[in-house]
mmCIF file of C-alpha atoms (C1' of nucleotides) in Angstrom:
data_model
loop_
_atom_site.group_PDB
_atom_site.id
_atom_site.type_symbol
_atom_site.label_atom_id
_atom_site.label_comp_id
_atom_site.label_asym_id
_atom_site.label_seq_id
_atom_site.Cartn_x
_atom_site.Cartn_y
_atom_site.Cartn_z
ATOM 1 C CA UNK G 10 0.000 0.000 0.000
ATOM 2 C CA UNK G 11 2.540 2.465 0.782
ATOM 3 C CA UNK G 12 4.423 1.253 -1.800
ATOM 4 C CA UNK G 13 1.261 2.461 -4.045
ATOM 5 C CA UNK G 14 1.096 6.202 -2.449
ATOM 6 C CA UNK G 15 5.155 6.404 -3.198
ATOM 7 C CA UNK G 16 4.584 5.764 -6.890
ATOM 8 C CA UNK G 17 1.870 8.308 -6.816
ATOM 9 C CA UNK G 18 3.545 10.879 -4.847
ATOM 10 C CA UNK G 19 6.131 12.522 -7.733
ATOM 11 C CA UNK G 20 4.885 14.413 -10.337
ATOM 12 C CA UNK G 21 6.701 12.774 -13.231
ATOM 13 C CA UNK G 22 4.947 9.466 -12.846
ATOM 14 C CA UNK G 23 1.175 11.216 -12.649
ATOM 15 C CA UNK G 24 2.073 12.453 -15.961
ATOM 16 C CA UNK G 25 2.846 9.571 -17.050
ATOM 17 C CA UNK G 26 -0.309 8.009 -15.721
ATOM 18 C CA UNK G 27 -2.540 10.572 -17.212
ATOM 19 C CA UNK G 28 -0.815 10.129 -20.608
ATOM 20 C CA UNK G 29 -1.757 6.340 -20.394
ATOM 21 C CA UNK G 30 -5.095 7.185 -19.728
ATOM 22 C CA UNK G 31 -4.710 7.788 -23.855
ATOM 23 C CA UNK G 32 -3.293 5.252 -24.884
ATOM 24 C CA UNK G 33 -0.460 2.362 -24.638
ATOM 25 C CA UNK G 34 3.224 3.995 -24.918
ATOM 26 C CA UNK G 35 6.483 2.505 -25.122
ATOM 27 C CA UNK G 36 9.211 3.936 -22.934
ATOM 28 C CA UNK G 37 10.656 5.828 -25.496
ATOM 29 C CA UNK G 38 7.587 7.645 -26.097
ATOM 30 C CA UNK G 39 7.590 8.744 -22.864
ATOM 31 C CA UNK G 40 10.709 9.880 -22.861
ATOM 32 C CA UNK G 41 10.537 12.056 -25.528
ATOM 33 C CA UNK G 42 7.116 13.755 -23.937
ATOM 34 C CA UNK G 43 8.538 13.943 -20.371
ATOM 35 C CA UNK G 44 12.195 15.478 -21.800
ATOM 36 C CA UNK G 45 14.099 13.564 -19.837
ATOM 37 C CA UNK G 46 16.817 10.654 -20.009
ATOM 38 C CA UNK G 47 15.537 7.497 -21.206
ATOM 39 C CA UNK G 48 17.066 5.642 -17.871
ATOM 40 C CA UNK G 49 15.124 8.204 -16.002
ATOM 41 C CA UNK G 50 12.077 7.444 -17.554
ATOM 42 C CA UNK G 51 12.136 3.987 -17.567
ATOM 43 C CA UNK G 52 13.068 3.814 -13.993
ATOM 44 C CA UNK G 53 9.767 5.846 -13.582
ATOM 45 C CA UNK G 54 7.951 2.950 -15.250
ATOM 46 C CA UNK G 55 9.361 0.406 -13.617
ATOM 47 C CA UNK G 56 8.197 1.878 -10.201
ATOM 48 C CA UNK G 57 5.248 2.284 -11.673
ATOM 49 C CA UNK G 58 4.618 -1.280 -12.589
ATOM 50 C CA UNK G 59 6.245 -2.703 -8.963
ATOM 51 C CA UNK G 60 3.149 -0.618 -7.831
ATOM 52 C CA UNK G 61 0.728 -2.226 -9.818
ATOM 53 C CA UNK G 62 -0.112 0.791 -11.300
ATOM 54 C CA UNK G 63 0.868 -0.236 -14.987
ATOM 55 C CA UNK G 64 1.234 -2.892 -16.596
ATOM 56 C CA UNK G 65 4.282 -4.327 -19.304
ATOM 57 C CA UNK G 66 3.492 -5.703 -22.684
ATOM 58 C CA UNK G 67 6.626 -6.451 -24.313
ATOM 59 C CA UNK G 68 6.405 -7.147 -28.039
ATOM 60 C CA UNK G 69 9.460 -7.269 -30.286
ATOM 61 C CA UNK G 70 12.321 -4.653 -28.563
ATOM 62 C CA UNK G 71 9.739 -2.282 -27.935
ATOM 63 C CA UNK G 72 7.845 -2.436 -24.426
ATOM 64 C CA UNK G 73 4.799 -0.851 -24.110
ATOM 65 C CA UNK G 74 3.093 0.615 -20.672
ATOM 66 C CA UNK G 75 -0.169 1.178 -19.947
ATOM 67 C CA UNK G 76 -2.561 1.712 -17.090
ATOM 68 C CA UNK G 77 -3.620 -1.658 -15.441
ATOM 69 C CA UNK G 78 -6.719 -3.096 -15.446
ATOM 70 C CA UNK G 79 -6.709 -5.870 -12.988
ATOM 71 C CA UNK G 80 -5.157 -4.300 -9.726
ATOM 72 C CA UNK G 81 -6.329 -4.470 -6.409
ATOM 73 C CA UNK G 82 -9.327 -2.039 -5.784
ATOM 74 C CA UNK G 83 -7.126 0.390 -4.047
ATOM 75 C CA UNK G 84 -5.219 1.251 -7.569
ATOM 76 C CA UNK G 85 -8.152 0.691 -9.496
ATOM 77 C CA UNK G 86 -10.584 3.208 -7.454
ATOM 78 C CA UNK G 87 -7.423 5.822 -7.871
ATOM 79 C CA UNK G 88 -6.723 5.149 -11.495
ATOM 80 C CA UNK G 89 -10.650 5.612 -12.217
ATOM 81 C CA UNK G 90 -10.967 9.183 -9.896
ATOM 82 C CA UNK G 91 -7.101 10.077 -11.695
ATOM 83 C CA UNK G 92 -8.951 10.465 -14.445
ATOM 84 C CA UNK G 93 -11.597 12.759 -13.649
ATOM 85 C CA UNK G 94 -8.801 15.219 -12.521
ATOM 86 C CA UNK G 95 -6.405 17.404 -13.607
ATOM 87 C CA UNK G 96 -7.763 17.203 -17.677
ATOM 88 C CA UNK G 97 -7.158 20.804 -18.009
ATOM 89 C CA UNK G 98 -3.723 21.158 -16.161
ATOM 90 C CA UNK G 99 -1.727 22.810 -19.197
ATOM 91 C CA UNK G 100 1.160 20.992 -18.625
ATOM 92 C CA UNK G 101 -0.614 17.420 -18.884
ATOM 93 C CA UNK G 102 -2.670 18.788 -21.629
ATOM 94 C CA UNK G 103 0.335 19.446 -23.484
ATOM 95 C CA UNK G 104 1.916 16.242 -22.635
ATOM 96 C CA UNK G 105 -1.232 14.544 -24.194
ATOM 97 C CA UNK G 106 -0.853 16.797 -27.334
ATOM 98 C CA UNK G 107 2.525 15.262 -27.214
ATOM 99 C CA UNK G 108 2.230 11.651 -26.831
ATOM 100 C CA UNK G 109 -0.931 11.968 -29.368
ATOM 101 C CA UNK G 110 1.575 12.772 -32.302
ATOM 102 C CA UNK G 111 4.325 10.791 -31.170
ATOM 103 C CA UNK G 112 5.179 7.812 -33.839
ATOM 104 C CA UNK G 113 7.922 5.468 -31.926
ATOM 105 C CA UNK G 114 9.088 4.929 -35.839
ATOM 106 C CA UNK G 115 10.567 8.542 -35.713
ATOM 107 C CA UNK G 116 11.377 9.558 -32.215
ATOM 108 C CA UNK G 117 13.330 6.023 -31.588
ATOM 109 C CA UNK G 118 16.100 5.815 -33.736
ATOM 110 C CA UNK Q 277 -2.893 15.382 -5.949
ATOM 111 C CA UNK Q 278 0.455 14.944 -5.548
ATOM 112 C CA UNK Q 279 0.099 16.630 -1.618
ATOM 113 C CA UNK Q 280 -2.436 13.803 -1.267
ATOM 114 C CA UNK Q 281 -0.280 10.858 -1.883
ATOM 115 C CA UNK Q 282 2.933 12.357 -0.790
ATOM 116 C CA UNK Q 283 0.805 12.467 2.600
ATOM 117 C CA UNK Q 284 -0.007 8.517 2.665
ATOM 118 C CA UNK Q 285 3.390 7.484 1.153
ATOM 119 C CA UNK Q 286 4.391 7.091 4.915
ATOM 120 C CA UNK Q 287 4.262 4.162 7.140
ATOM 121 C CA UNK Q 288 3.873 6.175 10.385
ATOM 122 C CA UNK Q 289 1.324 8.704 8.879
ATOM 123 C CA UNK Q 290 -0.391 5.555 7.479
ATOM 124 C CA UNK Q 291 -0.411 4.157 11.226
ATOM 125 C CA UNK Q 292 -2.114 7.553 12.129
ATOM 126 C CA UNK Q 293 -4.777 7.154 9.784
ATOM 127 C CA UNK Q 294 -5.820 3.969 10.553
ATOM 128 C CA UNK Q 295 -5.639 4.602 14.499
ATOM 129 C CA UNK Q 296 -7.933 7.757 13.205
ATOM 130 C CA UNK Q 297 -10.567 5.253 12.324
ATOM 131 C CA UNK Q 298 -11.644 3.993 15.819
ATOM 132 C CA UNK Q 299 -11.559 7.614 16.972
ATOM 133 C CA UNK Q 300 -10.096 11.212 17.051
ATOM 134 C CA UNK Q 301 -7.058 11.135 18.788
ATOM 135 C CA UNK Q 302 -5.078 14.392 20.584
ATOM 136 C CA UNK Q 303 -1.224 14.771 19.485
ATOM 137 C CA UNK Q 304 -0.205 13.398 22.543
ATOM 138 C CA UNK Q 305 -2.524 10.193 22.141
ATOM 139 C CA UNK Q 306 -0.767 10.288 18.755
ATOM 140 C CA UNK Q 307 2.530 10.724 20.119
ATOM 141 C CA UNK Q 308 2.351 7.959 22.926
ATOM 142 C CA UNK Q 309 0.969 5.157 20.412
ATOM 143 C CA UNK Q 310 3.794 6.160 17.998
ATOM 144 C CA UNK Q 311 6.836 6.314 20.646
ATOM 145 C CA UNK Q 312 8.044 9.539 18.483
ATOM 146 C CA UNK Q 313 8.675 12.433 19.859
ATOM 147 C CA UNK Q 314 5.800 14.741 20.029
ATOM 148 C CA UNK Q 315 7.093 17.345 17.593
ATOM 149 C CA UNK Q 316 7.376 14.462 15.275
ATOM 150 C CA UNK Q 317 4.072 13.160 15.308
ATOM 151 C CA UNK Q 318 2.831 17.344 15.334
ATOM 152 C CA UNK Q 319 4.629 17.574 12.044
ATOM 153 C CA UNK Q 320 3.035 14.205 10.595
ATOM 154 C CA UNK Q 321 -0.319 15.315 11.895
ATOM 155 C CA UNK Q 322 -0.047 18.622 10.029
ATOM 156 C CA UNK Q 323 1.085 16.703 6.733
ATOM 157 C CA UNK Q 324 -1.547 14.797 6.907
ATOM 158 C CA UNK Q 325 -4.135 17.817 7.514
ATOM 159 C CA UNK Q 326 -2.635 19.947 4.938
ATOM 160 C CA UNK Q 327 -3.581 17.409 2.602
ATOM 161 C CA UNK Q 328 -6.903 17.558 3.538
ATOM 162 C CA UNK Q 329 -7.265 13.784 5.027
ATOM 163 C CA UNK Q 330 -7.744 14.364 8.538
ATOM 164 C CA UNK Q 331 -9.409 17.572 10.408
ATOM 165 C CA UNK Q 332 -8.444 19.180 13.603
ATOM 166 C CA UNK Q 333 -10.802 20.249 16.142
ATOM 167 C CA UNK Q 334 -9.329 22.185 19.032
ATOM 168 C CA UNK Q 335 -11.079 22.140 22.327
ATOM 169 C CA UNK Q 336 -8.818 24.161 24.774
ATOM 170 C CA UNK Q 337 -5.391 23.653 25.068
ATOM 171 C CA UNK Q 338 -6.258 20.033 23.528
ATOM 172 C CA UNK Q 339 -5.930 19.229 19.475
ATOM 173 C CA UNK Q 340 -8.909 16.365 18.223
ATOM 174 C CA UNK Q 341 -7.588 14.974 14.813
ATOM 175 C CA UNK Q 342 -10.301 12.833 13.113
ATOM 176 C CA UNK Q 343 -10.319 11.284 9.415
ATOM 177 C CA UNK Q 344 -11.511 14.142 7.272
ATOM 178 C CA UNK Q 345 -15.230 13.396 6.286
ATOM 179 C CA UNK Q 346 -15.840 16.226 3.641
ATOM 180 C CA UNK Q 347 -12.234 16.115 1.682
ATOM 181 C CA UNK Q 348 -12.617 15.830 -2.288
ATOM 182 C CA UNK Q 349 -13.577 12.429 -3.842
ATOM 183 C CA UNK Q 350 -9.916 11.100 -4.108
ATOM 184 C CA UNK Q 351 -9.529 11.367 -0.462
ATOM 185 C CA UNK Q 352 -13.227 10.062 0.439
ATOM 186 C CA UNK Q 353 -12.491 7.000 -1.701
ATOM 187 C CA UNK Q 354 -9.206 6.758 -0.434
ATOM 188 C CA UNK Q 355 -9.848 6.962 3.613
ATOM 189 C CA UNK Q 356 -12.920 4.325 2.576
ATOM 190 C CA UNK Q 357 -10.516 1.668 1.271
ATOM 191 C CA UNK Q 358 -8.117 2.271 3.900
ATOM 192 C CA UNK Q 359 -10.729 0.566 6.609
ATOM 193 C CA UNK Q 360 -11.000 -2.612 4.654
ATOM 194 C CA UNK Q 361 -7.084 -2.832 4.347
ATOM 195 C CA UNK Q 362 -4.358 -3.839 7.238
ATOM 196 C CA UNK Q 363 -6.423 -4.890 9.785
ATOM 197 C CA UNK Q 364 -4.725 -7.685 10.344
ATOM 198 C CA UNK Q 365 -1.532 -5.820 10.108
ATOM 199 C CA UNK Q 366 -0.079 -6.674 13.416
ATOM 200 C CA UNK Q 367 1.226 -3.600 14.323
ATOM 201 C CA UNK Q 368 -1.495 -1.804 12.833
ATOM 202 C CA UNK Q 369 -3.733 -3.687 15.449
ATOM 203 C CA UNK Q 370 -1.580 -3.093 18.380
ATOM 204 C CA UNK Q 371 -1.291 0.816 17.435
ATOM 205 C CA UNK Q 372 -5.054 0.587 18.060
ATOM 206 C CA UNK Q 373 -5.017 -1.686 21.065
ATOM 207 C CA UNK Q 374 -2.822 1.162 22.823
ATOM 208 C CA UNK Q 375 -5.187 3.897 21.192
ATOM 209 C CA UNK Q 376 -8.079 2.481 22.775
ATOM 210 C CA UNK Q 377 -6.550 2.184 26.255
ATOM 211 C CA UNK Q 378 -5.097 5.383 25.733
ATOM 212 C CA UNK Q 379 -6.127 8.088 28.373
ATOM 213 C CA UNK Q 380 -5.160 11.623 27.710
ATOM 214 C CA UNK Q 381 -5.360 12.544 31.075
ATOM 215 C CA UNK Q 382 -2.575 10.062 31.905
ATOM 216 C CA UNK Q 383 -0.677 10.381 29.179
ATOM 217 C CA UNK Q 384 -0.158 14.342 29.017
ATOM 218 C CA UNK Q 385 1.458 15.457 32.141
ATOM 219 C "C1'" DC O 134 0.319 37.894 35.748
ATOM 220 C "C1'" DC O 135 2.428 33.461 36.448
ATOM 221 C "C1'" DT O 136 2.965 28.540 36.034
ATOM 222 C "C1'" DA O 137 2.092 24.185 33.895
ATOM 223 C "C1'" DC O 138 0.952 21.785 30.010
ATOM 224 C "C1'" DA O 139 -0.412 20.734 24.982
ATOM 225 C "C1'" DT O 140 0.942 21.857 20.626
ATOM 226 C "C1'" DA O 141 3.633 24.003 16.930
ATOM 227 C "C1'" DT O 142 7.828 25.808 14.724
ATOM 228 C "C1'" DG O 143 13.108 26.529 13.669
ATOM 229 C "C1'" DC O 144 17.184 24.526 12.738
ATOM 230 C "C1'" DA O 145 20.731 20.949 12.018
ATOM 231 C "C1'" DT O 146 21.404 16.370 10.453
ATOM 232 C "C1'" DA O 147 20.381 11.664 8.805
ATOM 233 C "C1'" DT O 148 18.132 9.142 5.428
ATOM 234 C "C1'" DA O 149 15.537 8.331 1.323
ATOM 235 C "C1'" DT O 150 14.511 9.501 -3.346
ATOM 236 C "C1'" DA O 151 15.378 11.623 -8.033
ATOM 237 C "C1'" DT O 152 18.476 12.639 -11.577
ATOM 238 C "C1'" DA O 153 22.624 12.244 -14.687
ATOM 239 C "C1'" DG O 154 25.939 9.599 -17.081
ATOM 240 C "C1'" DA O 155 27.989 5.301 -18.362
ATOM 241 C "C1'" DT O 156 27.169 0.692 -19.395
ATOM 242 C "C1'" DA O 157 24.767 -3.737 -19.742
ATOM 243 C "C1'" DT O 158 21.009 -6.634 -21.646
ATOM 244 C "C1'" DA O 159 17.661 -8.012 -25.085
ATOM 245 C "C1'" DC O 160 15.754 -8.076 -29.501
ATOM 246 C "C1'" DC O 161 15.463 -7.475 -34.565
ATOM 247 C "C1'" DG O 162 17.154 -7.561 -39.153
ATOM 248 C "C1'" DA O 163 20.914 -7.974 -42.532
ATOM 249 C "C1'" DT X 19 26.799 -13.773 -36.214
ATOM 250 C "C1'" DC X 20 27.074 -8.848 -36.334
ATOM 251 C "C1'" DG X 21 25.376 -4.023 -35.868
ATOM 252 C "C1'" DG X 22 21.825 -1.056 -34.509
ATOM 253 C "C1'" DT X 23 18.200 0.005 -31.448
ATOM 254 C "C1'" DA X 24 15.073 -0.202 -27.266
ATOM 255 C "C1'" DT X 25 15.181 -0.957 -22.597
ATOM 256 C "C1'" DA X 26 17.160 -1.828 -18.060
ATOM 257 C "C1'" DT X 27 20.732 -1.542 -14.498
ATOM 258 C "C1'" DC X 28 24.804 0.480 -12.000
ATOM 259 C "C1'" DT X 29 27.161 4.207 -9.653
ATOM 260 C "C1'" DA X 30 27.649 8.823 -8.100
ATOM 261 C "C1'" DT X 31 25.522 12.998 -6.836
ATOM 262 C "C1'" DA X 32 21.807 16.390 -5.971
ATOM 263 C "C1'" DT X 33 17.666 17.152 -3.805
ATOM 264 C "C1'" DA X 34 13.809 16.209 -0.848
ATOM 265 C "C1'" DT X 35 11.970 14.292 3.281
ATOM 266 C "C1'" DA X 36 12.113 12.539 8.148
ATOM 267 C "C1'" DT X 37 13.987 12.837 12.640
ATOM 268 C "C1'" DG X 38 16.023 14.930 17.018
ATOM 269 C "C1'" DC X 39 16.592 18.709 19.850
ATOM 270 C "C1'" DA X 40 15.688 23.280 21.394
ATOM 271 C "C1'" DT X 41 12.375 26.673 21.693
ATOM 272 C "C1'" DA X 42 8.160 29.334 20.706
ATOM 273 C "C1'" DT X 43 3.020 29.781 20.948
ATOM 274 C "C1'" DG X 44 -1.266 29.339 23.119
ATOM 275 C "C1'" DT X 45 -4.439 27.964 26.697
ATOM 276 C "C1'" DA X 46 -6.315 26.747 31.373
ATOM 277 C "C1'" DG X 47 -6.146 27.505 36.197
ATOM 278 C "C1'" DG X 48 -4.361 29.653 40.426
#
DNA sequence: CCTACATATGCATATATATAGATATACCGA
DNA sequence: TCGGTATATCTATATATATGCATATGTAGG
């Protein structure tokens, strides 16, 4: 459980949640919307998923992230109310712009 | 948001909350169940209100913290799915073994 | 007022967490 | 198998958070 408010509690990883709430990205994705290293980023995943907050679906070299679906009710009574909130924050309006366009065929090469 | 679970992502402020949910405690109830020192467990309380999950009622030179009941949804849903976790949690259990024996007029003096 | 007591705040320090940079691992395609 | 790419891990450092100690604030009662 507290292992669940830690993931929560940084503001990278909310915007990475509420950019999941979009759709599926792979961590390189996210590192191009976050602007930040790509260890960074996917160390932020990683936490993430030990929280049960994500979930990995690795196909090929690519991995791709997105918000889980089968936690325990704690997470999934969070991830539901996350997304009610915070949908006209600029920044994580912009990030969604972001991740909308982003084509893993361009950014990760 | 990110005051909300930057409040819970802490096992003693997590002990606080669910000693909260028997009954309101003073900061020396809070103090004595914890064995911290009472600045300590001021500071967590304040956290903890600043974030909107627990209220403080003063009645004289005495502090009453209590589990917010009029916080947003987030922390509604949140404090509600707290009660059906750790109560088996052993030291979750004795924390509210000593709470309920606890005596303020013993304890503060 | 003055004292005693409950609570809160300031400050220094220890500890945990985030970030940066280098490197390792895993996978695909030629 | 080799080279390129996506992802993960390691180490060091910066930054944030928790704790301990001293002290301030605020209240009740004499």
């Amino acid at each position: 459980m507290e292992k669940i408010f830690k993931a929560l509690a940084d503001r990278n990883r909310l915007r990475i949640l509420k950019m999941l709430e979009r759709r599926p990205l792979c961590v390189c994705e996210v590192t191009s919307v976050l602007e930040m290293a790509q260890p960074n980023a996917s160390r932020h995943l990683g936490i993430l998923r030990e929280a049960g907050l994500i979930e990995d679906d690795k196909s090929g070299r690519w991995v791709n992230y997105s918000l889980s679906d089968q936690g325990d009710e704690m997470v999934s009574a969070i991830l539901a109310y996350l997304k009610g909130w915070g949908n006209e924050d600029p920044l994580f309006k912009a990030d969604r712009q972001k991740a909308a366009t982003a084509d893993r065929r361009r950014l990760c090469r």
